[in-house]
Tab-separated table of C-alpha atoms in Angstrom:
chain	number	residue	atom	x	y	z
P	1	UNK	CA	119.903	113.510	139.997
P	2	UNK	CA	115.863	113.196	140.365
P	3	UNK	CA	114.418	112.243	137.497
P	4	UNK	CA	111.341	113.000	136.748
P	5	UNK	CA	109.576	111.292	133.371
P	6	UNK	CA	107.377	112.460	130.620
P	7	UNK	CA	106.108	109.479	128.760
P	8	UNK	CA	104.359	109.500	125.779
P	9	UNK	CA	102.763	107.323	123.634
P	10	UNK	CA	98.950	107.159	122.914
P	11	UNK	CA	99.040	103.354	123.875
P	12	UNK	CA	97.956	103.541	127.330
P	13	UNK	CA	99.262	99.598	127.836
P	14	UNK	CA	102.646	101.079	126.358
P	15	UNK	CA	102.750	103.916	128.933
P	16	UNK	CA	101.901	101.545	131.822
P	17	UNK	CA	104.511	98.827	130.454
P	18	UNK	CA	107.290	101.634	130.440
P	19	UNK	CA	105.923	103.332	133.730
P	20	UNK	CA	106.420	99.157	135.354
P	21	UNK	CA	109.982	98.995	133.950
P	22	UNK	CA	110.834	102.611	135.217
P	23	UNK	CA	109.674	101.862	138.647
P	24	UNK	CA	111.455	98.465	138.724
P	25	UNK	CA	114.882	100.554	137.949
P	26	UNK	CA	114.072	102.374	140.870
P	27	UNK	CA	112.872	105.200	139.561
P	28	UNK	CA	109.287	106.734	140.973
P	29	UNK	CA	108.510	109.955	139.508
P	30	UNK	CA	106.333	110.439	136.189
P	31	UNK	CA	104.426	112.301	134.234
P	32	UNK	CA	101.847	111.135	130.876
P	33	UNK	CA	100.888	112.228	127.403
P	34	UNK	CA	98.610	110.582	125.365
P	35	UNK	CA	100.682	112.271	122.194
P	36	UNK	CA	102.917	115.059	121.220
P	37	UNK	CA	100.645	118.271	121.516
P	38	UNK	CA	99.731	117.203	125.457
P	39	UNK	CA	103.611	116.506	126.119
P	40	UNK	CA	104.052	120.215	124.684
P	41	UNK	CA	101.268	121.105	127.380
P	42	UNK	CA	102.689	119.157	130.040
P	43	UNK	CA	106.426	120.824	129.558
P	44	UNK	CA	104.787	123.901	129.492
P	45	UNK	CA	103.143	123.812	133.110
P	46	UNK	CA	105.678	121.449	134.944
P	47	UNK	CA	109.292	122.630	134.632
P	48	UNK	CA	109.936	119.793	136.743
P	49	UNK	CA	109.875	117.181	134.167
P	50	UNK	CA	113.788	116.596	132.974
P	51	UNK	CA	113.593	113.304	130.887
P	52	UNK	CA	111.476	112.536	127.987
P	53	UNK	CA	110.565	108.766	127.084
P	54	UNK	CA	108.095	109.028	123.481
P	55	UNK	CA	106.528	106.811	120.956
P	56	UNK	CA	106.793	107.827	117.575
P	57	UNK	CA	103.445	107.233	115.575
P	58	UNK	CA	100.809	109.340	117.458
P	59	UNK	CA	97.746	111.122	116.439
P	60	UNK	CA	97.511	115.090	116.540
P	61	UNK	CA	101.493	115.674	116.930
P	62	UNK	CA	103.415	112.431	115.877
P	63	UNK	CA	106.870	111.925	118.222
P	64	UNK	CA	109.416	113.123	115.550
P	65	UNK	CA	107.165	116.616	115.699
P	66	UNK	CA	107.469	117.048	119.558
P	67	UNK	CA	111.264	116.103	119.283
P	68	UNK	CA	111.491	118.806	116.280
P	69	UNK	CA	109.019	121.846	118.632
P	70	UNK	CA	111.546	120.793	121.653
P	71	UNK	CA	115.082	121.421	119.968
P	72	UNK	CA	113.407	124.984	118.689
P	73	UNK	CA	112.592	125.975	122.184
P	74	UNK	CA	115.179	127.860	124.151
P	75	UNK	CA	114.007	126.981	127.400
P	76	UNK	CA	113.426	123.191	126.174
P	77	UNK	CA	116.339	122.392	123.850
P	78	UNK	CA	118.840	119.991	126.042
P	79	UNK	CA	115.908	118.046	127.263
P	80	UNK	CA	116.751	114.639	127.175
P	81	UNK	CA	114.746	112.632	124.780
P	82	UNK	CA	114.337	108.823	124.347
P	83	UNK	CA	112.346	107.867	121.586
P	84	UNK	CA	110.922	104.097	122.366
P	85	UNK	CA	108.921	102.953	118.209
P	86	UNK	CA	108.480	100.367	116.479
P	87	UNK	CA	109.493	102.000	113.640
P	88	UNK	CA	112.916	99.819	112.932
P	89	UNK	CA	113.650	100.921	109.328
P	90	UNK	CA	117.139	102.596	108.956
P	91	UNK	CA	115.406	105.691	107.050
P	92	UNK	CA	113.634	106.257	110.229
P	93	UNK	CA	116.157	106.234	112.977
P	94	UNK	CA	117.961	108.524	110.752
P	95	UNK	CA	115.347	110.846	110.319
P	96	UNK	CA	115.097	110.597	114.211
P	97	UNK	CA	118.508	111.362	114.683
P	98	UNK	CA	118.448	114.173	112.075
P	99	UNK	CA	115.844	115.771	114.616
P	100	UNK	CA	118.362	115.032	117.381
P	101	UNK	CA	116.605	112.537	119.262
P	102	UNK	CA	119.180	111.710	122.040
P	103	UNK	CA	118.510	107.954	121.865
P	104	UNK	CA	116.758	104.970	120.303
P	105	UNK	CA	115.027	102.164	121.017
P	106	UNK	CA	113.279	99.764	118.826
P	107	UNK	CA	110.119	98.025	120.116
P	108	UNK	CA	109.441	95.527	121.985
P	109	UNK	CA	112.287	96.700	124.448
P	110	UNK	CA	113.303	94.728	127.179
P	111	UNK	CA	114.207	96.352	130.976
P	112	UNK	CA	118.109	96.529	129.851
P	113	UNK	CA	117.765	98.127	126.695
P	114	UNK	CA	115.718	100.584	128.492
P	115	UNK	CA	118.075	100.956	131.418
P	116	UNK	CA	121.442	101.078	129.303
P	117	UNK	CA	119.682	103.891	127.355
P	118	UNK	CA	118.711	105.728	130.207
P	119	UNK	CA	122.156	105.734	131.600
P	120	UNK	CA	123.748	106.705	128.214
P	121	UNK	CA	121.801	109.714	127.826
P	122	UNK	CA	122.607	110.712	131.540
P	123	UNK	CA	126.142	109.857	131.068
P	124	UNK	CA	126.666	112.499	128.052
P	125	UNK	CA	124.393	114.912	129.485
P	126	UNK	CA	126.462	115.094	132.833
B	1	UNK	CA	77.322	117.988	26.405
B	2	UNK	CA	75.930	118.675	29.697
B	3	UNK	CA	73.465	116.010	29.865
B	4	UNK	CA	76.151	113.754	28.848
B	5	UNK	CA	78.739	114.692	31.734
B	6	UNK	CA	75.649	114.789	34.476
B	7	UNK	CA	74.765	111.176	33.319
B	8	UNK	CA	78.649	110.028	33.612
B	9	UNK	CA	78.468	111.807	37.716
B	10	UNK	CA	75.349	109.832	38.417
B	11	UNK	CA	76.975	106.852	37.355
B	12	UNK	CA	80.128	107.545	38.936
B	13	UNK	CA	77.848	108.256	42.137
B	14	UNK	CA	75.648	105.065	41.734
B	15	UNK	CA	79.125	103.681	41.985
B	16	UNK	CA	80.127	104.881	44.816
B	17	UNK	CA	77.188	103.581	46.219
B	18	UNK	CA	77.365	100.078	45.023
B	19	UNK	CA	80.477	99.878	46.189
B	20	UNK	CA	79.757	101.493	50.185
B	21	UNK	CA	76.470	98.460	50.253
B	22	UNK	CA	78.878	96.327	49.304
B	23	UNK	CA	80.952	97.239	52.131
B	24	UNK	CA	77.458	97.528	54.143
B	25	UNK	CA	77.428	93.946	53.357
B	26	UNK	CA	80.079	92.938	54.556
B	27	UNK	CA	79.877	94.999	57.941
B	28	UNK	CA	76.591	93.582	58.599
B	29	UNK	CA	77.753	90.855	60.047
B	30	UNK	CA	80.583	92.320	61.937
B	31	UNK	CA	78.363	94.907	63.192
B	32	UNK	CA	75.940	91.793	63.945
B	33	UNK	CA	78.552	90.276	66.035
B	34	UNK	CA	79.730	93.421	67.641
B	35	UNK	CA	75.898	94.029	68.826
B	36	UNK	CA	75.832	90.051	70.492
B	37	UNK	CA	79.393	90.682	72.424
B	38	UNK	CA	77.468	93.688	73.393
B	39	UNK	CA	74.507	91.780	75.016
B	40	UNK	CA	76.591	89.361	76.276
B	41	UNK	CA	79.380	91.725	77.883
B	42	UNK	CA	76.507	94.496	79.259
B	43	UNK	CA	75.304	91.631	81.778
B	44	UNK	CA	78.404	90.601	82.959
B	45	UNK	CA	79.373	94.508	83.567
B	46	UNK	CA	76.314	95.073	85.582
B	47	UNK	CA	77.156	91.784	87.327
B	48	UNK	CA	80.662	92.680	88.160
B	49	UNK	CA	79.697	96.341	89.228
B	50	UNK	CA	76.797	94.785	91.448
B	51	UNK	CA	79.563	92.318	93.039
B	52	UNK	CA	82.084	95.294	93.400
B	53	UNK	CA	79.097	97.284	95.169
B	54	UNK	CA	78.598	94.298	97.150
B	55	UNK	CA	81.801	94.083	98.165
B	56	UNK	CA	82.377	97.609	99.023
B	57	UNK	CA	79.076	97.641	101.343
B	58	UNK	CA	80.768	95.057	103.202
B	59	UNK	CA	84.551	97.283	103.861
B	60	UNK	CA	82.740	99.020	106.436
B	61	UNK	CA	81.555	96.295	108.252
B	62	UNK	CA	85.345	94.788	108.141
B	63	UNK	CA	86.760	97.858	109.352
B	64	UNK	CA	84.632	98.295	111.968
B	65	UNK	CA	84.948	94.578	113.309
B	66	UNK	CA	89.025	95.010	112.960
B	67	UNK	CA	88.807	97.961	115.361
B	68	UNK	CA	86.512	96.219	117.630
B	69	UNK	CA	89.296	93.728	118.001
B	70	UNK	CA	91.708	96.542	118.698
B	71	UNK	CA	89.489	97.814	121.856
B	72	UNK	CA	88.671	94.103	122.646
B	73	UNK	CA	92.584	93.782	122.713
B	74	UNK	CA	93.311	96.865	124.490
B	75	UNK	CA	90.946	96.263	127.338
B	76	UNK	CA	91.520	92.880	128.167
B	77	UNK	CA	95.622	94.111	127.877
B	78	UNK	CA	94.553	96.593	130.208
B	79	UNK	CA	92.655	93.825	132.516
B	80	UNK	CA	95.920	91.952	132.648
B	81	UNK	CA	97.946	94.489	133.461
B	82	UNK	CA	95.639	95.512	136.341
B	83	UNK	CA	96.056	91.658	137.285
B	84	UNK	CA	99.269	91.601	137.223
B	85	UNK	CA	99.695	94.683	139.598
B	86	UNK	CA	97.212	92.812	141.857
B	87	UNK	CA	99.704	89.880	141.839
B	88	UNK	CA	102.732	92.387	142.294
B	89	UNK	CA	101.135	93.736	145.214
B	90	UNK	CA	100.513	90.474	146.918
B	91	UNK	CA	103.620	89.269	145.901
B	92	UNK	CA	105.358	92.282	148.108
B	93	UNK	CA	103.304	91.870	150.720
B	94	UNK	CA	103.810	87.953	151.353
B	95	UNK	CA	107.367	88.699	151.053
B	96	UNK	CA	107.494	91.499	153.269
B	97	UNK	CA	105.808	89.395	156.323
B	98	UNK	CA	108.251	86.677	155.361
B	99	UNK	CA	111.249	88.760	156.244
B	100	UNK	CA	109.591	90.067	159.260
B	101	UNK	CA	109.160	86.357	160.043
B	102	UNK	CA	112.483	85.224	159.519
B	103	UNK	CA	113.872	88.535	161.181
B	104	UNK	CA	111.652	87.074	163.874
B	105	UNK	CA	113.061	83.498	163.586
B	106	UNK	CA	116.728	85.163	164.172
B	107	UNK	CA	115.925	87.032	166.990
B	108	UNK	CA	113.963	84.037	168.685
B	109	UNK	CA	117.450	82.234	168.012
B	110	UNK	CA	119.807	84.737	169.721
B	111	UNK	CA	117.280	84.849	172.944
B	112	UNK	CA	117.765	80.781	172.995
B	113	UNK	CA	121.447	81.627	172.808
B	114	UNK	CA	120.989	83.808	175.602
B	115	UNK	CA	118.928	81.896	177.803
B	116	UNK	CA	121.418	78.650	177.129
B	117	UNK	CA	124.317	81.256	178.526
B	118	UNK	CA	122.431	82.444	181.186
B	119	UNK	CA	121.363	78.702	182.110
B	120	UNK	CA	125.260	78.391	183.065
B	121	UNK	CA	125.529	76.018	179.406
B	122	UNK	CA	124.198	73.344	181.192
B	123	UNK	CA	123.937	69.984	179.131
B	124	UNK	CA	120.277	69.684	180.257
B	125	UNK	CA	120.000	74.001	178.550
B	126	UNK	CA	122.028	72.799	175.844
B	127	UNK	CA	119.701	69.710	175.097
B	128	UNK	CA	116.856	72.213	175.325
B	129	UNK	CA	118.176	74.752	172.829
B	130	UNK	CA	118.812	71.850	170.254
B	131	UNK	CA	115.175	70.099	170.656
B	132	UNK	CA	114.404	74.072	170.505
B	133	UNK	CA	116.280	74.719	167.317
B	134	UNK	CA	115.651	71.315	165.593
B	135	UNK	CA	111.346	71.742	165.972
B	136	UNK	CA	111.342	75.347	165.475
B	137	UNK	CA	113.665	75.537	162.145
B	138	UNK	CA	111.082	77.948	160.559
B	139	UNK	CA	114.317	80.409	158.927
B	140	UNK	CA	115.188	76.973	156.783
B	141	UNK	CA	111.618	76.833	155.523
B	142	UNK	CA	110.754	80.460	154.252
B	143	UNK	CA	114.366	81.421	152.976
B	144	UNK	CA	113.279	79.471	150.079
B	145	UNK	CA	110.185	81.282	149.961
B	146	UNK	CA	111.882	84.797	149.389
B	147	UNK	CA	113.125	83.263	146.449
B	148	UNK	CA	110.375	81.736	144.869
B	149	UNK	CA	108.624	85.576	145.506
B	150	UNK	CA	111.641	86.620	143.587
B	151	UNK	CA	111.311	84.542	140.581
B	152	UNK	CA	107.406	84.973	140.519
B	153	UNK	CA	107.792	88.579	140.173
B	154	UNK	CA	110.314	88.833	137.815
B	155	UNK	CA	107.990	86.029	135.743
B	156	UNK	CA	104.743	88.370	136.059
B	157	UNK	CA	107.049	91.426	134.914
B	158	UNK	CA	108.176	89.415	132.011
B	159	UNK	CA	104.106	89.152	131.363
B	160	UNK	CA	103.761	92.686	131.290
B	161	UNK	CA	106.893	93.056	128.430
B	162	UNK	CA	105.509	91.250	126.380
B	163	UNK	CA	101.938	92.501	126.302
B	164	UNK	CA	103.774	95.173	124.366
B	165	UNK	CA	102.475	92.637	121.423
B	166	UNK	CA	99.266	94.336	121.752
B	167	UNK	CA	100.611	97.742	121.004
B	168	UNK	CA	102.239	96.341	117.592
B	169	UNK	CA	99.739	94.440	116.616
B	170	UNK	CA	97.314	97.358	116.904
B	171	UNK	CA	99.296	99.115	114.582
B	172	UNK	CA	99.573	96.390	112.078
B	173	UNK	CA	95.710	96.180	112.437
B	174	UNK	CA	95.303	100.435	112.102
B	175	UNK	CA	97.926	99.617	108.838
B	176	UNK	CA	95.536	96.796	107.138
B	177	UNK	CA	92.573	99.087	108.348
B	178	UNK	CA	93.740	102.118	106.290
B	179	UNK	CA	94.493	99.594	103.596
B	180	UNK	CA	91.080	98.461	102.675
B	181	UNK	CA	90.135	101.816	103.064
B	182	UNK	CA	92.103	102.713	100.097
B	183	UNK	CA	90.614	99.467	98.278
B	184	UNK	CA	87.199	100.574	99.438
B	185	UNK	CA	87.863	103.863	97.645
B	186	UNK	CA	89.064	102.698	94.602
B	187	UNK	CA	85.797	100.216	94.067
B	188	UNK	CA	83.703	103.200	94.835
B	189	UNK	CA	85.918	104.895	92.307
B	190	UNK	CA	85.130	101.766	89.907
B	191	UNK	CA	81.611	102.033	90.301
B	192	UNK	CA	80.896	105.361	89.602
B	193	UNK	CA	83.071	105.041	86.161
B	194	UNK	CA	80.656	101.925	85.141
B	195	UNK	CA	77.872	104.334	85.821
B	196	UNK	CA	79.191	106.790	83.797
B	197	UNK	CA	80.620	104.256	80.649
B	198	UNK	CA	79.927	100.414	80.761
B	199	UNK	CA	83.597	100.094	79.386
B	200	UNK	CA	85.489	101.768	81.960
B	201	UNK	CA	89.205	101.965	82.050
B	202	UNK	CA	90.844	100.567	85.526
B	203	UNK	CA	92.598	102.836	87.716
B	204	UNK	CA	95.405	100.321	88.570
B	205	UNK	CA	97.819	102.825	89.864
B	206	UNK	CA	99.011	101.238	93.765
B	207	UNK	CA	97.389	102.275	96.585
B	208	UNK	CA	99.737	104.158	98.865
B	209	UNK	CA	99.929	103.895	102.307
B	210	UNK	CA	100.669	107.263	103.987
B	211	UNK	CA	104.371	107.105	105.919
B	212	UNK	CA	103.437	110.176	108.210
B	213	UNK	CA	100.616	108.218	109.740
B	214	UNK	CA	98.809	106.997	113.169
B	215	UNK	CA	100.404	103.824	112.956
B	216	UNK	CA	103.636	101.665	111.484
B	217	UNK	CA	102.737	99.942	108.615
B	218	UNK	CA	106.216	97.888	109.484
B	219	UNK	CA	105.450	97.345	112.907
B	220	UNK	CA	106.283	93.797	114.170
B	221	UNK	CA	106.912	91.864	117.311
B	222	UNK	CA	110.099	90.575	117.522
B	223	UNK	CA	112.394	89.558	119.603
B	224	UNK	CA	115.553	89.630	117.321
B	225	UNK	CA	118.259	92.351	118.306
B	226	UNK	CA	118.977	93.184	114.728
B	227	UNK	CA	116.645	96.518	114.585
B	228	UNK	CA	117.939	97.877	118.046
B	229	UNK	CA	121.656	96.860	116.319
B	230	UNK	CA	121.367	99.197	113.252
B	231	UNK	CA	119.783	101.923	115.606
B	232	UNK	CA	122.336	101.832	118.173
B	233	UNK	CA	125.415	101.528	115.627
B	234	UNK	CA	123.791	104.548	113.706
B	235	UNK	CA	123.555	106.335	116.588
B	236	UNK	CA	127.192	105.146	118.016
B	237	UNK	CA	128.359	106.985	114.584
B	238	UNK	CA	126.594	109.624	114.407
B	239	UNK	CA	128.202	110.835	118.038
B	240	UNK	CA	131.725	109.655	116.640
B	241	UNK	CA	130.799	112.274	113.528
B	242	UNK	CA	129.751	114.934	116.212
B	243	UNK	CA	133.204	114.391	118.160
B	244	UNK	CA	135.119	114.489	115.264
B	245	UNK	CA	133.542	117.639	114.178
B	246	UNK	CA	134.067	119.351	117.689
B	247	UNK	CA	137.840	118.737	117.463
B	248	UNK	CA	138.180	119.400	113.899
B	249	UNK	CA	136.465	123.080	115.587
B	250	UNK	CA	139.327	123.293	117.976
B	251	UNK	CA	141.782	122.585	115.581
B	252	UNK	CA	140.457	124.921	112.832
């Protein structure tokens, strides 16, 4: 399966950092989003994109709202979604998971984390 | 009769009287004392509104010079990062023409093989191909090379992970931002109740810090797995809970 990305996070360093890692797993195809309402944009005019990798804390449309507009879109709701925050706080990841993120990772990630994920999410989805 | 009963209310009045200077008396010097904490506190109140103005024209100035450090941050992350690509890009290219030369290397090998063979595997061609192999052993040299490259550019990506630091700690510096903000408000707050009453009662209720924000007031950098733990074990049960729920379907 081509994959094609949608990262977002407002942090351009973060969305270079995760592009690096991405492209050292092989992978070569991406799309950016400096927060939630561009990713919403993006989606919307490039029905290519198939896997979303988003921060959390974002100006004009946080993470957890993109995840939220996503799984109330017909067209949009299996997308997979990776949600890569430093918000670590149990309250949090379960408020993620109550907006059915598809997975989790806590920042600073490391290439593995970011690679088991990747394959989890692919794994169920298939 | 009269007379005799108006006299007896005067008297009764003068009374009274006597008895509220006596009091008077006695209030003096409270009231006297009262009046000198007064002219002692007043001063002090202006003093400690003038330092909390002071102070307050100064948040600004802090704020500002905490966000400057942000975009100072962000752009010399950003420099590295281009820096490191730089380095990445060398890195594949000096590796690249080091397997071309050591494909080289093997193929100049096999063609010495061949010309040996085709020499009839004379001892003189045989001498030939050893003095040939034993000056020209470039293949020993640059193997090593490759994985030096290797290790370099696994070392530069591991500079790139962790200049996710700057990403945290711009959060932690848009959380203490916001934070003196909400101090900043509450001495402007201050102020304007001296103006309006020297004696003015403290708001000391805590200043929140919004959850639903820009940043992670909680945001740290570290490299213990104990977050990513809890996250993946909450997840790990929250698909048990799904599958359960999908056969209890079946089953119902």
């Amino acid at each position: 399966m081509d994959l094609r990305f949608l990262i977002v996070d407002d942090s351009m360093t973060m969305r270079r950092i995760v592009i690096n890692s991405l492209r050292n797993l092989g992978y070569e195809n991406f799309v950016e989003a400096g927060d939630g309402r561009e990713a919403l944009d993006k989606l919307a005019s490039d029905s290519t994109i198939n896997f979303i990798i988003t921060d959390w804390n974002m100006p004009v449309f946080s993470g957890l709202e993109l995840i939220k507009a996503i799984r109330s879109d017909a067209k949009l709701e299996h997308m997979p979604v990776l949600m890569v925050t430093t918000r670590g706080i149990k309250e949090d990841i379960i408020e993620a998971l109550k907006a059915k993120v598809n997975n989790y990772i806590v920042k600073p990630f490391t290439p593995h984390i970011l690679k088991e994920k990747i394959e989890q999410i692919l794994a169920i989805a298939s | 009769m009269n007379t005799i009963t108006s006299l007896t209310d005067l008297f009764h009045k003068l009374d009274e009287l006597k008895t509220v200077f006596r009091y008077g008396e006695r209030l003096i010097p409270i009231l006297q004392s009262l009046i000198d904490f007064m002219s002692d506190t007043v001063p002090l109140l202006e003093n400690i509104n003038l330092s909390i103005a002071e102070s307050t024209s100064k948040i600004p100035k802090a704020t500002h010079q905490i966000h400057d450090i942000t975009s100072a941050t962000e752009l010399a992350t950003t420099e590295i990062l281009d820096t490191i690509d730089v380095i990445s890009t060398n890195i594949s290219s000096a590796d690249a023409t080091i397997n071309a030369l050591i494909k080289s290397e093997r193929e100049k090998k096999e063609l010495v093989t061949s010309l040996t063979a085709l020499a009839g595997n004379t001892p003189e061609a045989e001498a030939l191909a050893r003095k040939y192999d034993s000056l020209t052993n470039v293949e020993q040299t640059l193997v090593p090379l490759t994985d030096l490259f290797e290790k370099t550019r696994s070392n530069v990506y591991n500079i790139s992970l962790s200049l996710q630091v700057q990403d945290i700690t711009a959060q932690q510096l848009a959380a203490v931002n916001h934070l003196i903000e909400s101090v900043q408000e509450k001495l402007s707050a201050l102020i304007i109740d001296f103006e309006v009453s020297n004696v003015a009662v403290m708001d000391t209720s805590p200043i929140k810090v919004p959850v639903h924000t820009t940043f992670d007031p909680n945001a740290r950098y570290s490299k213990s797995d104990e977050q990513q733990n809890m996250a993946d074990a909450l997840i790990k049960d929250q698909a048990s809970r799904a599958s359960q729920d999908e056969i209890d379907k079946i089953f119902s």
